[in-house]
Tab-separated table of C-alpha atoms in Angstrom:
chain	number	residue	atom	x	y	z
A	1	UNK	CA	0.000	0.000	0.000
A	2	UNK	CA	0.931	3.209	-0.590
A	3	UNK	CA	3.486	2.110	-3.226
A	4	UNK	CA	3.660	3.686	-7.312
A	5	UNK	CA	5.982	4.146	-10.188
A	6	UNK	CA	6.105	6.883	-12.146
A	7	UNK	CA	6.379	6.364	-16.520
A	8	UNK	CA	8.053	8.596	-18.767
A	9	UNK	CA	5.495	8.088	-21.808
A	10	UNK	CA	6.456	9.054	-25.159
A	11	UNK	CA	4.469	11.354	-27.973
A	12	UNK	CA	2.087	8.794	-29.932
A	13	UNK	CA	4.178	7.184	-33.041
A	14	UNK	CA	0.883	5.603	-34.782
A	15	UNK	CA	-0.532	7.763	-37.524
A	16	UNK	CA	-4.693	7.102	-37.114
A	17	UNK	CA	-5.500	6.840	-33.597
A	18	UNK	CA	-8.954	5.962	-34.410
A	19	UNK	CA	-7.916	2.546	-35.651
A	20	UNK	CA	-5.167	1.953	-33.010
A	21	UNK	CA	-8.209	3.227	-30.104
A	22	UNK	CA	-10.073	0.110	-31.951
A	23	UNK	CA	-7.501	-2.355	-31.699
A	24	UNK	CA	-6.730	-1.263	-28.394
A	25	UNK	CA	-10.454	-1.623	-27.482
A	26	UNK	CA	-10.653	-5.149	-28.871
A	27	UNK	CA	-7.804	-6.100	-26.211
A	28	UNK	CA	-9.041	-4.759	-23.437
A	29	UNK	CA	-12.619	-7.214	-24.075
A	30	UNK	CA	-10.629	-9.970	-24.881
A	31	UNK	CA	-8.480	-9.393	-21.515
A	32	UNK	CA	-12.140	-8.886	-19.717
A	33	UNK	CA	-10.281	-5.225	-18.539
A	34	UNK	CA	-12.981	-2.196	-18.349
A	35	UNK	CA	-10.906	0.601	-19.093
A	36	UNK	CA	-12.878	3.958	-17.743
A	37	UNK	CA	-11.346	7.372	-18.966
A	38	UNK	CA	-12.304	10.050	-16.918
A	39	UNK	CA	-12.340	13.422	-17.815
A	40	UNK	CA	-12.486	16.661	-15.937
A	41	UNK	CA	-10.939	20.583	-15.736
A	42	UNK	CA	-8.294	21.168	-13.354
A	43	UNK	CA	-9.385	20.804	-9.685
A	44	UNK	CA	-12.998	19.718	-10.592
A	45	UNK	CA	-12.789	16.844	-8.326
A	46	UNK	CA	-11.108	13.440	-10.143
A	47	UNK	CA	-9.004	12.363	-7.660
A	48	UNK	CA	-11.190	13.052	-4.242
A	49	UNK	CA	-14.080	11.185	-6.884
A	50	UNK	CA	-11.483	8.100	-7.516
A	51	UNK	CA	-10.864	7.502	-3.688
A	52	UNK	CA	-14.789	7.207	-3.010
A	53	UNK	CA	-15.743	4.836	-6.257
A	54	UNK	CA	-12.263	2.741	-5.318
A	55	UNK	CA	-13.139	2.391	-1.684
A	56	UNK	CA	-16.908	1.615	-2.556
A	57	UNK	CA	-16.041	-1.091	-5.649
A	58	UNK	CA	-12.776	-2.193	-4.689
A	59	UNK	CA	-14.211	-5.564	-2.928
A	60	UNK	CA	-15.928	-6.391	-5.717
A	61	UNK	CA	-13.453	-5.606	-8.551
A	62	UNK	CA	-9.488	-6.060	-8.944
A	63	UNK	CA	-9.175	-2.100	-9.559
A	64	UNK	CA	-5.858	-0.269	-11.210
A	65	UNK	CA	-5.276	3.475	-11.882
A	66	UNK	CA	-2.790	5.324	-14.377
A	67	UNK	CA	-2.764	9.136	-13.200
A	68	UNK	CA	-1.980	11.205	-16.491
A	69	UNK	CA	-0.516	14.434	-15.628
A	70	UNK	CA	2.259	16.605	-17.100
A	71	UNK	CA	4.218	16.835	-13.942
A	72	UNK	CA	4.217	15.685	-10.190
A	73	UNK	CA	3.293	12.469	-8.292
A	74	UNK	CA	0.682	14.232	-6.339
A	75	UNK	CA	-2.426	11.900	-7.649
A	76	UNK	CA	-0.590	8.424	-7.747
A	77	UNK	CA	0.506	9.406	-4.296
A	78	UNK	CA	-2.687	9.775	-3.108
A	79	UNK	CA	-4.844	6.529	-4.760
A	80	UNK	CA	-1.932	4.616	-3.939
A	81	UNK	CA	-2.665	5.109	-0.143
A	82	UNK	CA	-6.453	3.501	-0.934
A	83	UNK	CA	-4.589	0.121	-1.328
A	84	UNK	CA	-5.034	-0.098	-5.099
A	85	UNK	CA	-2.623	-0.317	-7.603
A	86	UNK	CA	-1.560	3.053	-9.095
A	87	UNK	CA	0.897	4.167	-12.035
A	88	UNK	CA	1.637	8.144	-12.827
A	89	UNK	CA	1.783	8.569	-16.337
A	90	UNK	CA	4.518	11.577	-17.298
A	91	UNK	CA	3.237	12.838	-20.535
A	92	UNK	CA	5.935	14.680	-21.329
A	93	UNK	CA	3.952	17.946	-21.605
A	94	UNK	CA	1.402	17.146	-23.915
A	95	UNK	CA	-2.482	18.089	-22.920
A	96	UNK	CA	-4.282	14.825	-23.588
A	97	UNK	CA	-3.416	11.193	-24.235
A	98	UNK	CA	-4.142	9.687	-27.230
A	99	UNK	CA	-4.623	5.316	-27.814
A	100	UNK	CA	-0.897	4.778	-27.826
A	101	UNK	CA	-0.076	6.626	-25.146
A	102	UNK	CA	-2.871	5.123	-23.105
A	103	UNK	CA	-1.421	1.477	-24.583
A	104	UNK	CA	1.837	2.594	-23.019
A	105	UNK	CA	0.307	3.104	-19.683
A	106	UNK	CA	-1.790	-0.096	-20.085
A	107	UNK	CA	1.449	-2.039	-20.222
A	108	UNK	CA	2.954	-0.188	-17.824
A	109	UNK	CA	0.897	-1.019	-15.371
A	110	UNK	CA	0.344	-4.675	-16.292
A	111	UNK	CA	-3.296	-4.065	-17.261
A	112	UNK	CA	-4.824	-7.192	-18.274
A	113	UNK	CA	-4.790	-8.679	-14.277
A	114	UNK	CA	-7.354	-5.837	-13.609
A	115	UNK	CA	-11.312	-6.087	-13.811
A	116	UNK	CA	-11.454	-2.509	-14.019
A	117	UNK	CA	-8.892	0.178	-14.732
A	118	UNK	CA	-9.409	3.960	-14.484
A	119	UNK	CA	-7.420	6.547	-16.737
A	120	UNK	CA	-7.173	9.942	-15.240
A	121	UNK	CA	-6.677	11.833	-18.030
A	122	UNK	CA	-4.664	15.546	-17.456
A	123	UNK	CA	-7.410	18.056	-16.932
A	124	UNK	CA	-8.211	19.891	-19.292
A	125	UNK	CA	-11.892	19.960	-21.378
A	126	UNK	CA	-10.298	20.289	-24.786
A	127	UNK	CA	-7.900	18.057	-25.947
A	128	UNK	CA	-8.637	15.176	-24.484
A	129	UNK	CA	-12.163	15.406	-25.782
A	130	UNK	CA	-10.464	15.346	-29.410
A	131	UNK	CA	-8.523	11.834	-28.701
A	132	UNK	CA	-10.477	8.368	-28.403
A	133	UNK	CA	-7.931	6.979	-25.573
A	134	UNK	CA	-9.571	3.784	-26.269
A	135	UNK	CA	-11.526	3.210	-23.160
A	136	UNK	CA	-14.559	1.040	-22.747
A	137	UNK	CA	-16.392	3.921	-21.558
A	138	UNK	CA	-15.397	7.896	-21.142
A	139	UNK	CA	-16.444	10.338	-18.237
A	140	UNK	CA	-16.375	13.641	-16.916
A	141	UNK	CA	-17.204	15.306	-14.170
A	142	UNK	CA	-18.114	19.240	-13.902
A	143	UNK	CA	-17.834	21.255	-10.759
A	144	UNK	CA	-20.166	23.338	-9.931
A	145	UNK	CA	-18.174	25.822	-8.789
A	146	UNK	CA	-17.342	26.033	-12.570
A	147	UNK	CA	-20.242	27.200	-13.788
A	148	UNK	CA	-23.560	25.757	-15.653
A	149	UNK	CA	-22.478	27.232	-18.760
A	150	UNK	CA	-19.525	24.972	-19.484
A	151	UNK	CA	-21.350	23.117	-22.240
A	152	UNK	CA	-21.921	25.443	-24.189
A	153	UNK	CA	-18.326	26.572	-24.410
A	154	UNK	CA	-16.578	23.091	-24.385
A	155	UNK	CA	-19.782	21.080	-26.122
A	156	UNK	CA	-16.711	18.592	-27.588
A	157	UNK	CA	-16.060	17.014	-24.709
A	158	UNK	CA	-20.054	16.798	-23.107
A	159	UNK	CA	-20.773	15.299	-26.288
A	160	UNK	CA	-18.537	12.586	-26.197
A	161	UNK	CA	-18.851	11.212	-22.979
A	162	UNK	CA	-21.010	8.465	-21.875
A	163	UNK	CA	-21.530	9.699	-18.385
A	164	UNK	CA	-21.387	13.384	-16.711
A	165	UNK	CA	-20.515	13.590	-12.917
A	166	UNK	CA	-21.284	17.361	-11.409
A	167	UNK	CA	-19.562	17.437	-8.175
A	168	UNK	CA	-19.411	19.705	-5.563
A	169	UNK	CA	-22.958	19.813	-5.025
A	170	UNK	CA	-21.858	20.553	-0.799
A	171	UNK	CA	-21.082	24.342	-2.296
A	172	UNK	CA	-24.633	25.166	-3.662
A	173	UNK	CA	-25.144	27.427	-1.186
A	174	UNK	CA	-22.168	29.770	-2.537
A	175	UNK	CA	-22.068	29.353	-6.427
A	176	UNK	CA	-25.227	30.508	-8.715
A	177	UNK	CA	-25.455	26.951	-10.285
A	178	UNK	CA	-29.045	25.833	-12.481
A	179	UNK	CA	-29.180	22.228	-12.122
A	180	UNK	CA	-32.268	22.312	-14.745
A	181	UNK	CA	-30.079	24.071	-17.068
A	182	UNK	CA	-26.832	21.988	-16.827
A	183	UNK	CA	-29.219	18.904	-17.551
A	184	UNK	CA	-30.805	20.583	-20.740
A	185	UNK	CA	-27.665	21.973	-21.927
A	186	UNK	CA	-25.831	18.546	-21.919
A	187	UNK	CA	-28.676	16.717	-23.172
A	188	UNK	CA	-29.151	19.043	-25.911
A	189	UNK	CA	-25.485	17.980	-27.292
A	190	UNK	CA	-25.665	14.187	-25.787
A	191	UNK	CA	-29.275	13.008	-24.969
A	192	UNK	CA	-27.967	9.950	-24.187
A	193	UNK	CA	-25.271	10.768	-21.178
A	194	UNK	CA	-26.035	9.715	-17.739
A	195	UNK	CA	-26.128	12.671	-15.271
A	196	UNK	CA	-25.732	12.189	-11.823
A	197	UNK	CA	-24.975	15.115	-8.774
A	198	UNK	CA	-22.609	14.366	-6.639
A	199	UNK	CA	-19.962	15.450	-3.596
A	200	UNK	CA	-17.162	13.140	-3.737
A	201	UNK	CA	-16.692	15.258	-0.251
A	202	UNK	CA	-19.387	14.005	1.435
A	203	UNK	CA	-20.310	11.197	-0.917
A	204	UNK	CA	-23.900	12.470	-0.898
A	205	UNK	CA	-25.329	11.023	-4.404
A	206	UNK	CA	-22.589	8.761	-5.588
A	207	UNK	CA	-24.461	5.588	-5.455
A	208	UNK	CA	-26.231	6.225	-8.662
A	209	UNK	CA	-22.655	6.700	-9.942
A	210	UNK	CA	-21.730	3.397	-8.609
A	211	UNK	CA	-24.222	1.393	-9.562
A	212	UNK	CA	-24.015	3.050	-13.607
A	213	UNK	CA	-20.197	2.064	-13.127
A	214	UNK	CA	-20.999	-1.545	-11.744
A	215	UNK	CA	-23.617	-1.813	-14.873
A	216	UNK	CA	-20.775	-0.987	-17.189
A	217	UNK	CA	-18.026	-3.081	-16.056
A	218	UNK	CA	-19.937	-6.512	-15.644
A	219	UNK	CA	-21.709	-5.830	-18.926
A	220	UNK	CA	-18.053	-5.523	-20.513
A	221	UNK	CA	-16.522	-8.055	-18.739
A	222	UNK	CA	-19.117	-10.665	-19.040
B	1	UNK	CA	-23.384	48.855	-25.732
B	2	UNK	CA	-24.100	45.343	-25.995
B	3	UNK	CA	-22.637	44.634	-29.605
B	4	UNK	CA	-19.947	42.383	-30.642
B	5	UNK	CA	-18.592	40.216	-33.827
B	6	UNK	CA	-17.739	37.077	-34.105
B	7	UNK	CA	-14.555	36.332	-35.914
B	8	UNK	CA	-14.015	32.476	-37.149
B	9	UNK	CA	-10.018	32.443	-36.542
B	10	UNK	CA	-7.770	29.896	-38.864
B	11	UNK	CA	-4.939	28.099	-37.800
B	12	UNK	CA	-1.690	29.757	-37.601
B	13	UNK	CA	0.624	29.679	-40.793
B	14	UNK	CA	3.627	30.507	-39.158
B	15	UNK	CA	6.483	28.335	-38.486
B	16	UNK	CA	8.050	30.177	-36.253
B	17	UNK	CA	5.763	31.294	-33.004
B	18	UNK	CA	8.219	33.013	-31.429
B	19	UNK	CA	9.358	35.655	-34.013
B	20	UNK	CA	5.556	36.124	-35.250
B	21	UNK	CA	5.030	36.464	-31.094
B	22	UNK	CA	8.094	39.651	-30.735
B	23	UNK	CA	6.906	40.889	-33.984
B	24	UNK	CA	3.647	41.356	-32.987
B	25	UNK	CA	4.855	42.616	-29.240
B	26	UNK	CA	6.943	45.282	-31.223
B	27	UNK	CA	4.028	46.299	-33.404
B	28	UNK	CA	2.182	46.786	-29.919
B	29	UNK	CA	4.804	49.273	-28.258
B	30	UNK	CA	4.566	51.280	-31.703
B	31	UNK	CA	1.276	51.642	-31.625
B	32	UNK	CA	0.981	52.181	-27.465
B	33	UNK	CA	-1.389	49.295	-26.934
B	34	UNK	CA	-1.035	46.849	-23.923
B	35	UNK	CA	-2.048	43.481	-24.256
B	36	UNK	CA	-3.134	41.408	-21.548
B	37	UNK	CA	-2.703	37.633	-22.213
B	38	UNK	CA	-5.793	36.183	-19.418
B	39	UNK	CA	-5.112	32.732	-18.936
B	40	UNK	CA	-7.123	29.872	-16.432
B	41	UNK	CA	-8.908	26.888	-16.192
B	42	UNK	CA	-12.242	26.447	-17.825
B	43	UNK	CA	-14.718	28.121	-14.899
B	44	UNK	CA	-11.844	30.250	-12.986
B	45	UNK	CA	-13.834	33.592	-13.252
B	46	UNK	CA	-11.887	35.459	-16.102
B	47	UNK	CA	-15.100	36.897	-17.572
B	48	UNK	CA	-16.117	37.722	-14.293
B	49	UNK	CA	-13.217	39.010	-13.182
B	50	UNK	CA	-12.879	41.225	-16.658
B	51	UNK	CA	-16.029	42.851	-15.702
B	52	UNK	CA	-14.997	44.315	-12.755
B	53	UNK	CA	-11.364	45.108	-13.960
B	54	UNK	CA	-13.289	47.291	-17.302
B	55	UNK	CA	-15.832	48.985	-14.298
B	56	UNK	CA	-12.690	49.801	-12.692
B	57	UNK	CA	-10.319	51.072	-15.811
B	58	UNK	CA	-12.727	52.181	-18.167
B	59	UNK	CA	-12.927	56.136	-17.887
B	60	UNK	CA	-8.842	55.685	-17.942
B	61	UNK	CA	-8.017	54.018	-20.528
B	62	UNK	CA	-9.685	52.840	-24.101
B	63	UNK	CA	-10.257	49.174	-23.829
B	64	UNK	CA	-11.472	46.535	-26.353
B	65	UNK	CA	-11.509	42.719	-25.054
B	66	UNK	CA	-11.273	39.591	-27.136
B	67	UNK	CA	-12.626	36.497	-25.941
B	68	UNK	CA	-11.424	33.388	-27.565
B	69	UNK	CA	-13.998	30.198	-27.344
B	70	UNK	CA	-13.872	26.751	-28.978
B	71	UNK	CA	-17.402	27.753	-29.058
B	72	UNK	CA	-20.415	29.843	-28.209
B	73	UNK	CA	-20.475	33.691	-28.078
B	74	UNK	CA	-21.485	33.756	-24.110
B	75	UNK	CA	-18.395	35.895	-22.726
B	76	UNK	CA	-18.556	38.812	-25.797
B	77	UNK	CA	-22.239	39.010	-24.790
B	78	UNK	CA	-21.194	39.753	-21.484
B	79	UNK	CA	-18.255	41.517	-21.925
B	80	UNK	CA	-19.986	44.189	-24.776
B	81	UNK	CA	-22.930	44.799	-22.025
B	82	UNK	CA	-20.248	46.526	-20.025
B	83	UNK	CA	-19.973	49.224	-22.900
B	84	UNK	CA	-16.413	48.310	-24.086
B	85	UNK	CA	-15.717	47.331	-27.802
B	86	UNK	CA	-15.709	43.280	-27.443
B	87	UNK	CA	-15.177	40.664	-30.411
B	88	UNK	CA	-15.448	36.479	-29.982
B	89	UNK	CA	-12.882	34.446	-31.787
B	90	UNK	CA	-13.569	31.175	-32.696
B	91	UNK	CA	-10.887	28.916	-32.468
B	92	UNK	CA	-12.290	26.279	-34.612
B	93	UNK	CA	-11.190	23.404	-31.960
B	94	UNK	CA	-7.851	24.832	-31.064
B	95	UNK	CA	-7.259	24.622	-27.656
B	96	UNK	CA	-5.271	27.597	-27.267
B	97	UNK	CA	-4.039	30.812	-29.176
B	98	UNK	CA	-0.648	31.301	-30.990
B	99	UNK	CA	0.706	34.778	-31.988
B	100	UNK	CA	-0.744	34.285	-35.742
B	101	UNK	CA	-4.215	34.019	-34.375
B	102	UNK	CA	-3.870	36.573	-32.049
B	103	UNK	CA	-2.884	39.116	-34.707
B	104	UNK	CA	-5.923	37.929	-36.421
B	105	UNK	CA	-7.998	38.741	-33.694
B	106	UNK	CA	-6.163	42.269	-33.294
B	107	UNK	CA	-6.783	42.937	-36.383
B	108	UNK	CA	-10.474	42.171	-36.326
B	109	UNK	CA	-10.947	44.292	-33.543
B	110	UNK	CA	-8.447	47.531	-34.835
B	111	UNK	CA	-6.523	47.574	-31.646
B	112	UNK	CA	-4.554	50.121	-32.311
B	113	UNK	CA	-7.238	52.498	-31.381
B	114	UNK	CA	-7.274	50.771	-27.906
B	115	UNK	CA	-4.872	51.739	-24.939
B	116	UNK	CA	-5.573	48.580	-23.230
B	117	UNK	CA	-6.500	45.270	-25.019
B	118	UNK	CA	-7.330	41.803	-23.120
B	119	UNK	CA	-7.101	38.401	-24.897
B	120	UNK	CA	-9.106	35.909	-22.276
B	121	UNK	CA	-7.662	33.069	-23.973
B	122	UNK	CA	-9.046	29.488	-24.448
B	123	UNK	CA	-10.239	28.166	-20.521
B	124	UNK	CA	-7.006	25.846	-20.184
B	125	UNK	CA	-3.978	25.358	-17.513
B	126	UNK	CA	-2.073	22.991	-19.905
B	127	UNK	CA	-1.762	24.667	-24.248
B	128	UNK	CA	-2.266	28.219	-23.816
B	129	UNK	CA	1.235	28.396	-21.883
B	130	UNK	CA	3.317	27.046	-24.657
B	131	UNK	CA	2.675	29.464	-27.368
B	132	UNK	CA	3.929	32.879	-26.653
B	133	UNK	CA	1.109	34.841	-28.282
B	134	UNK	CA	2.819	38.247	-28.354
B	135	UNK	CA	1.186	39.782	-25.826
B	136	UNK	CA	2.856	42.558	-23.470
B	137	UNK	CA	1.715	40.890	-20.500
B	138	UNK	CA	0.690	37.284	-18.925
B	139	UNK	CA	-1.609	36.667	-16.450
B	140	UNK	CA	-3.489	34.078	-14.966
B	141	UNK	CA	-6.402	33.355	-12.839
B	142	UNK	CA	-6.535	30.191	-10.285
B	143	UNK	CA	-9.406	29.932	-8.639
B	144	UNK	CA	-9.762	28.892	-5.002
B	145	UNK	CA	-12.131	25.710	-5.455
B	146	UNK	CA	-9.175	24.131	-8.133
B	147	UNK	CA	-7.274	23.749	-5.120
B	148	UNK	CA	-3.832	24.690	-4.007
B	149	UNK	CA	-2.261	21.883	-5.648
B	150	UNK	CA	-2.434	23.497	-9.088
B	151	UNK	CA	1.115	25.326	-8.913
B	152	UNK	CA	2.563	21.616	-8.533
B	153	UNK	CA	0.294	20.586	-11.550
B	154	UNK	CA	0.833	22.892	-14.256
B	155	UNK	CA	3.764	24.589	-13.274
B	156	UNK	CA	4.531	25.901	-16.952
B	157	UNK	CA	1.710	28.241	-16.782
B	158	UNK	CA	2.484	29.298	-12.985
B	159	UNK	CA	6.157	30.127	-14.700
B	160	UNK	CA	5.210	32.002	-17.646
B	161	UNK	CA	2.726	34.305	-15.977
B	162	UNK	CA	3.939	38.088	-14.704
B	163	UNK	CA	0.787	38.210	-12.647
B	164	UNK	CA	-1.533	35.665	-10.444
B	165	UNK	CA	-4.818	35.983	-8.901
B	166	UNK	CA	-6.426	33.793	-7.078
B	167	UNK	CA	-9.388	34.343	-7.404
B	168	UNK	CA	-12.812	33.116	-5.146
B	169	UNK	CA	-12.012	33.944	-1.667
B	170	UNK	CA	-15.152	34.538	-0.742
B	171	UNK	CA	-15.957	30.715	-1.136
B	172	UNK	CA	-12.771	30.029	1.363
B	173	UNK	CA	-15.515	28.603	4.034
B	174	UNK	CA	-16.476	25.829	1.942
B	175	UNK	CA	-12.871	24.626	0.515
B	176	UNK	CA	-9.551	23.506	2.494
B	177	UNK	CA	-7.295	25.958	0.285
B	178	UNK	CA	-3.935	27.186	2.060
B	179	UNK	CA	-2.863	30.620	1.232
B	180	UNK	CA	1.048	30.271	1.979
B	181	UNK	CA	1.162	27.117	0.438
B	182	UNK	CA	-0.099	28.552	-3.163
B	183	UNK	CA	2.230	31.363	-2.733
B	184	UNK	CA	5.223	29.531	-1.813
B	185	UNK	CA	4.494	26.864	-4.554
B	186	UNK	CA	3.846	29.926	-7.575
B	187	UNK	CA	6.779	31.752	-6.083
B	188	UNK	CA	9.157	28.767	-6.136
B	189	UNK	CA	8.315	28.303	-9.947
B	190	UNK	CA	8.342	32.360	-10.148
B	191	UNK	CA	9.739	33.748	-7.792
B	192	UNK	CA	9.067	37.423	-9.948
B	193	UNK	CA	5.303	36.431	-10.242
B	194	UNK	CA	2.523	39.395	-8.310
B	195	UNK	CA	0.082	37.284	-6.878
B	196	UNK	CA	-3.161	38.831	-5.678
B	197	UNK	CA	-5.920	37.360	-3.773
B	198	UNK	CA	-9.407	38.610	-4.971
B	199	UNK	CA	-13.068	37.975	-5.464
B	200	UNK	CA	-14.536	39.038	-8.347
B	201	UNK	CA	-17.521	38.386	-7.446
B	202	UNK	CA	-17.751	40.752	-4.098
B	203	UNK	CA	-14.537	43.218	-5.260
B	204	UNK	CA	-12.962	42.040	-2.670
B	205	UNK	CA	-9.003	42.369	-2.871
B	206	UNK	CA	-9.061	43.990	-6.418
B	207	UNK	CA	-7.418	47.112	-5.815
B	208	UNK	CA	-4.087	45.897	-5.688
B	209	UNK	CA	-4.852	43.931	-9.255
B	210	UNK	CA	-6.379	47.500	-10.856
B	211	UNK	CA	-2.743	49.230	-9.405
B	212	UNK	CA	-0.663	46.495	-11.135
B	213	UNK	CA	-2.313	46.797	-14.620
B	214	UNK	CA	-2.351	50.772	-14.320
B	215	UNK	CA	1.609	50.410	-13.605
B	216	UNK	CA	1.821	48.074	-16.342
B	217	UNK	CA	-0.227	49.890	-18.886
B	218	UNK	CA	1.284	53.228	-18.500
B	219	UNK	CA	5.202	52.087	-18.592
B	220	UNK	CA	3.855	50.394	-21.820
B	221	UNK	CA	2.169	52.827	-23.437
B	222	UNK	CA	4.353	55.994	-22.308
């Protein structure tokens, strides 16, 4: 416990990272490996939002995290200390990860002995949004303290994810934040994305978040 | 009052970002405009904080804002209501601006008639800090809720910025944030950096901020 290497990975040498986000895809079912990238600005919650789902799953799956971030060991640190098996991912500067450098942190971290595996992507709600990673499934989460006008200035990224966490719902009380609005503006781009409001904080609402995550992994694992 | 374009900018053509970037800085001092590169995370407060700053500087100096978006024209709305000349670039998808596109955006705007210009740039810790977009000035905006970690993070865009606020203060009740860590953390990466601690959203702490750009604006345009 407690324990994590760090991985220099390199700038993405395959030409059309659609195809190699297939292939990569294809393994991960074969290995029976949910591979969950989550998404988020910087400070919206992903790490604090990791620790509760790990400590709330982690009896029930074999869980593994790579923490993508341009510098530090802050995050891998930190999910390291819930007794899971964490890698931090050194992307050399770049703002997103694309299918071979998520391959590189699959290996890295030995992915295939894992039910479910969690990509922390670096945060940012641009350029991540433009590079399938290859997960199973991709996520984000939105903080309220960031505003409910955030789709409609980074619609990319709300559009491509199968699941929107809005965290920080314990801060209401200081933030102007719509909840009616956020839902109809991210519908509007994805009517398909699960919504759920949450406070990784006080873990008021996460359950729903849970159980969509439990949904997802057995159905991909079966 | 309450009018704005919006300009649909193209990639950069240049090869060479950092002579388009002095060019462009030179072609500012001629024409005794001061350009404000705003930097933060997506939901920091820069329009917010803009506001307040164009209340504040507005029978002093001529000011015209640009607000660069992947998307939507929400912040030149805001911004033009204020009575200052504002234009929206669209970055079609980039996630950050260069010195080409900012001379785009210049000229779409005529800044030359302008004392003071601001470019709020794309909402993003991680791109915007790599290209040098020719701008007299850097600043950047961390917000309280991000969390104090950020410095450790991103540190190029804690190093390339003359100016920090942090911004949110009045939300301090609901967030662990530690002022002396923040500062020690910018000021180790920058140890030349202001930092300011405001709230846009009460005034609170924005004096200091107005002084700095009034110093920084006059040397500039003198």
């Amino acid at each position: 416990m407690g324990e994590y290497k760090v991985l220099e990975i390199k700038k993405s040498v395959f030409e059309n990272n659609d195809r190699e986000a297939d292939i990569l895809r294809e393994q991960l079912k074969g290995d029976k490996t949910f591979l969950l990238n989550l998404m988020s600005s910087p400070g919206s919650g992903k790490t604090t939002t990791l620790k509760r789902t790990i400590a709330a799953l982690k009896d029930e799956y074999k869980i593994g995290v790579m923490e993508a971030d341009i510098d530090s060991e802050v995050d891998a640190k930190t999910i390291s200390e819930t007794g899971v098996k964490a890698i931090q991912l050194h992307t050399g500067g770049m703002c997103h990860l694309d299918a071979g450098m998520t391959k590189q942190g699959l290996e890295g971290i030995a992915a295939d002995q894992f039910d479910f595996v969690v990509l922390e992507n670096v945060g940012n709600l641009v350029c991540p949004a433009e590079f399938d990673t290859g997960a199973s499934k991709n996520a984000m989460i939105l903080s309220v303290p960031e505003g409910d006008d955030k789709p409609l200035k980074y619609p990319l990224m709300f559009s491509i994810c199968d699941c929107v966490l809005i965290n920080k719902i314990d801060t209401k009380s200081v933030f102007d934040f719509d909840d009616d609005a956020v839902v109809e503006r991210i519908k509007r781009l994805n009517p398909k994305a699960e919504i759920f409001f949450i406070s990784a904080k006080t873990g008021e609402g996460m359950e729903g978040w849970f159980n969509w995550l439990r949904n997802q992994i057995n159905e991909w694992n079966k």
